[in-house]
Amino acid sequence: MSSTGIRIGILGASGYTGAELVRLLGDHPQAEIRALTAERQAGKPLGEVFPQLAIYDLPTLVKIDELDVGGLDVIFCCLPHATTQAIIKSLPRGPKIIDLSADFRLRDPALYEATYGHAHQALELQEQAVYGLSEHYRDAIRKAWLVANPGCYTTTAELPLIPLLKERLIQPEGIIIDAKSGVSGAGRDAKQGSLFTEVTEGIHAYGVATHRHTPEIEQCLADFAGRPMRVTFTPHLMPMSRGILGTIYVRLAAGISPEDLHRCLAGAYADEPFVHVLPFKSLPATRHVRGSNLCLIGVHPSRIPGEAILVSVLDNLVKGASGQAIQNMNIVLGLDERLGLSQRPLFP
Amino acid sequence: MSSTGIRIGILGASGYTGAELVRLLGDHPQAEIRALTAERQAGKPLGEVFPQLAIYDLPTLVKIDELDVGGLDVIFCCLPHATTQAIIKSLPRGPKIIDLSADFRLRDPALYEATYGHAHQALELQEQAVYGLSEHYRDAIRKAWLVANPGCYTTTAELPLIPLLKERLIQPEGIIIDAKSGVSGAGRDAKQGSLFTEVTEGIHAYGVATHRHTPEIEQCLADFAGRPMRVTFTPHLMPMSRGILGTIYVRLAAGISPEDLHRCLAGAYADEPFVHVLPFKSLPATRHVRGSNLCLIGVHPSRIPGEAILVSVLDNLVKGASGQAIQNMNIVLGLDERLGLSQRPLFP
Amino acid sequence: MSSTGIRIGILGASGYTGAELVRLLGDHPQAEIRALTAERQAGKPLGEVFPQLAIYDLPTLVKIDELDVGGLDVIFCCLPHATTQAIIKSLPRGPKIIDLSADFRLRDPALYEATYGHAHQALELQEQAVYGLSEHYRDAIRKAWLVANPGCYTTTAELPLIPLLKERLIQPEGIIIDAKSGVSGAGRDAKQGSLFTEVTEGIHAYGVATHRHTPEIEQCLADFAGRPMRVTFTPHLMPMSRGILGTIYVRLAAGISPEDLHRCLAGAYADEPFVHVLPFKSLPATRHVRGSNLCLIGVHPSRIPGEAILVSVLDNLVKGASGQAIQNMNIVLGLDERLGLSQRPLFP
Amino acid sequence: MSSTGIRIGILGASGYTGAELVRLLGDHPQAEIRALTAERQAGKPLGEVFPQLAIYDLPTLVKIDELDVGGLDVIFCCLPHATTQAIIKSLPRGPKIIDLSADFRLRDPALYEATYGHAHQALELQEQAVYGLSEHYRDAIRKAWLVANPGCYTTTAELPLIPLLKERLIQPEGIIIDAKSGVSGAGRDAKQGSLFTEVTEGIHAYGVATHRHTPEIEQCLADFAGRPMRVTFTPHLMPMSRGILGTIYVRLAAGISPEDLHRCLAGAYADEPFVHVLPFKSLPATRHVRGSNLCLIGVHPSRIPGEAILVSVLDNLVKGASGQAIQNMNIVLGLDERLGLSQRPLFP
């Protein structure tokens, strides 16, 4: 084991985001996966749970109780919402923690309670947590020990909107985010609604006006708009495994053109390795980011004067979850942000 | 052959809408398919072009030139846009014509020319054509000899919006139609963009702000709003064969609630056999109308006061094309509108 | 209610085969669905469990205990394997019963026990049950009150093989059935292995050499071969909802050619409404029978002299389950076998 | 440009295998893509043809005529079958050539002519070409300048069969290869049969007894069996983009058990980085090798004594094409065979 290796533990490794971390970290030159936990599957090799990983040399699954936290530099937490906060609270301090659940994303305890239906169990940690939208909270992430990795829908919505709100190029009212997601966002638990037969060859909207990512989007956008935000967010389920596409309808600020939006976004992300703005009027497709940590953004004029349409795409399991988590680990540890994240998209 | 049989010809039977007419007419107690045309495939049995129809007793494909128009009561025209007008013009008058192309949908010659890039070749027929959105133009269709069957996207958008605009329950400005369609809408011609490998497991927007169905939607909505309309319409391609879902964002008129919209729509369609309004806040899925002539509509409040979200679904090849065409034939001939259209949805 | 109506009950209406019966019976001119049972969903309208059926006028779901068996002419039993036998045993005699489970398919109690791991609970009924492969057990079905509807894989394998074994055109040894099925065969219960994410864009074999349909195939083939049979049967899971394709490798009897096989099959099924033999060397596709009660069969020479390849396809929920069940009901009641089963295939 | 860089040209970069080479070579530490050709698309950046590659720094597409062959160390040839031979013949000698077409795979000119319907145009080169099944022709590949990269179906069939034939553990007669492939094997040309609507939710066999990969399989197996071979090979098209699964039925040699087959295969591939034999009776799934250069093999007993079933899977675009091509380049150049090929499978 190299002396420069980063000793990593993954809590909740039997879900899709856990397996995706294992896939991506296989390309990270310094990552050493030292521990994998899964309560019900403890004792099994990961390859029994995820056959695609059977040939790799990986630690056997253990329970969180059996974890040697002191021997780890970084912990990725892929546990279910609501149970995560108590577990992180109970862990000895030391390792940096990248939490992929929603538990530490909302800063306002009242908003958390309203959204999740119960009081937060670790408010003192929530105060220390930093929101992990890498490109826009980088300085804070650098100093953090607990990073609240953003949701997949929220990343898709926030990346195109933040620079425009920050520069006051769009109106803060009337933003509509019509979002479409692949099924892997629903996780690996057996649910009737996620069966192949129930999903293939069809689409539907769900969680309309009530989806829990909405307050997260609003909190983040408010940080940059400098005022409270209220958006329309409509998620739809797509018959595909991976990928999110956000079609975002915005109203231009006075005197601003769609070209101005494009210029602003292209400038804001010019030096970012993972966020790319397409030529004006070009629009991205989810299949062109599959398996990669990329977010692609397009800007298009509307037929309605004074309005514009933004389209952003990413792979919900990579930039929308495990990829951004590794990006955040790299930031926290002062490494090159791109390490482990150079996979080119898989197409077709 | 029964003396009460309706003698039917289908022009352009080698495409998906032609084959869908043949499928549906198999259940129509009075339909007798007497002629099928396909220029390049003339001389072949239809079962060679569409193996799923090989076991049925159907006429051999012929060229349009070889057609005995006088022996037909009804002609369904499934020919490509732009070439249809000249062909219909050249046919002897007599049979009722249900045209599934876009050629006779736009009443304003200038708008047609702006939309399709060339002058209309049969303006005198366009004046006689009746727009075939069955539920809302029924009286005119009854007296028509040439019905311009609506587009699939347009039917999806118009059915939920018309009653609301007619009753002035929503504002005519700011309507956003975010639409998602299966691939069969692109037809059966070999195109790289429609290959399985290019479509599966991914989504994208296309034709943003420029799609040719937009003027058609606006013309129809204007008929009921009593004023010119301008809408935002954004189509997306889905990795599925059939189905369209429209997510429609509307602004309420003063003093109107989302419940009012629901009440209006439920009332407007209470006696319609094919359009059904779900309970308030329930939302439909495309897979629940597959293969049927149904359109399902849901009404949901928005998080933004003064706004609401409508969701409508239909099968683009049935209510969005061939099914509505048969419905229009039934109206034109004074038959029970449901004949040949009682298929229950195929799920899973 | 018409005096000629057939009063029908469906036990286990919350699964896919139950819903498929409801879909198909909607086209049956004499069927009157009088009762629908579902233990856990009792009290709900069927449309809550299957939204695609919400607009139809159907009885509310009840528990089996609440069933008025005396008021029914026919009962379709769509209950899980192993629990079915006790329930049918407990019902008052009277209605004809079409059982879609595997409970009454195997005539030999020892074989049943070896296959299903427990002794049969209703051996006296098993003796009275008739195997429901409609085309080949028609005379017996006509007189039966309890029909054991065949499995989907077994129907796919038996239809092409029976005439050939009966006429001694192929050798009884060395038959290999490489079968491929859509996911709906696994039912609607939430299982990780049936999730969209686990199934889409991939294939695998399962139940190799152990699948429970194997003894059923062998029992049926033995009936016509006049000797015990032992076959190789390998099922595979396909990323699609509906459809089964069997690729069947056979060895020709001495002096027999592949053309002879084709001639035999074409002759055997010449008058059958649902089984069609394609021209020699033509091969069928599952998508061309979707939603219909058809079974299509192709015969092809092998590169190896003395061998041939048969390919058969059907829709596992129709001819492989609910469609054949209705066909059997029609036979039992002396009706035209085609009633309720004239739907043309849905393609694309 | 590093002095140790390998200067690479890709002929026919506008197809799927070309794009896949570009994807994989992005992870190869020494690869420098210097030239990309595409006759009809010449002058465009590759990102215009394949948007998923738009953000990478790659040479503009040129015509083959414009190629500076002298400046290249390796040429990957992804051109259509039949046209490749003349083009390779016309190139100046110098660079190593890895040909992904079928042009140089068959050593017997008469067999080539019988299979492809025309005489070979470069017989003198065919004599020098080495068949590129990396694991079994490694020594010859090391010395080759022209490598005939195997077909995707053939690799799937050959890897499990070669060790067994070599060790005489199975009978050379009666081998049946029932193979199932994703659609990307059909390439990116617009063909009606590859449309999403024609492929999704359905399966069919094709090229039965006539597929051109059959003689290639037989030639290769004969090399190891030490006698002419004749096999049954039946390809099927699956509704998925990537992946091939071969279900292979074999007859055991006298005194040999299925366990012996497993032991032989496990031993033969124990030190291979890309070919893995699962535990006895375990069976692989295509989705567990997606995007990787892996081939997984399972061995299962049959219900028929004296027979066994092998299942092998790989990604047709990687180990079945571009991945094996890079593996062969690494062998030819004396590099670590794994360079550029360490991507873990993408699942889900």
CSV table of C-alpha atoms in Angstrom, one decimal, chain D residues 47 119 127 166 211 229 245 270-271 293 298:
chain,number,residue,atom,x,y,z
D,47,GLY,CA,-17.4,16.2,-32.1
D,119,ALA,CA,-12.4,-12.8,-54.9
D,127,GLU,CA,-1.0,-14.4,-46.1
D,166,LYS,CA,-7.5,-28.3,-27.5
D,211,HIS,CA,-24.1,-15.7,-41.0
D,229,MET,CA,-15.0,-28.1,-37.7
D,245,LEU,CA,-24.2,-13.6,-25.0
D,270,ALA,CA,-6.2,-18.1,-14.7
D,271,ASP,CA,-3.6,-15.5,-15.6
D,293,ASN,CA,-12.8,-5.4,-22.2
D,298,GLY,CA,-19.8,-19.8,-17.1
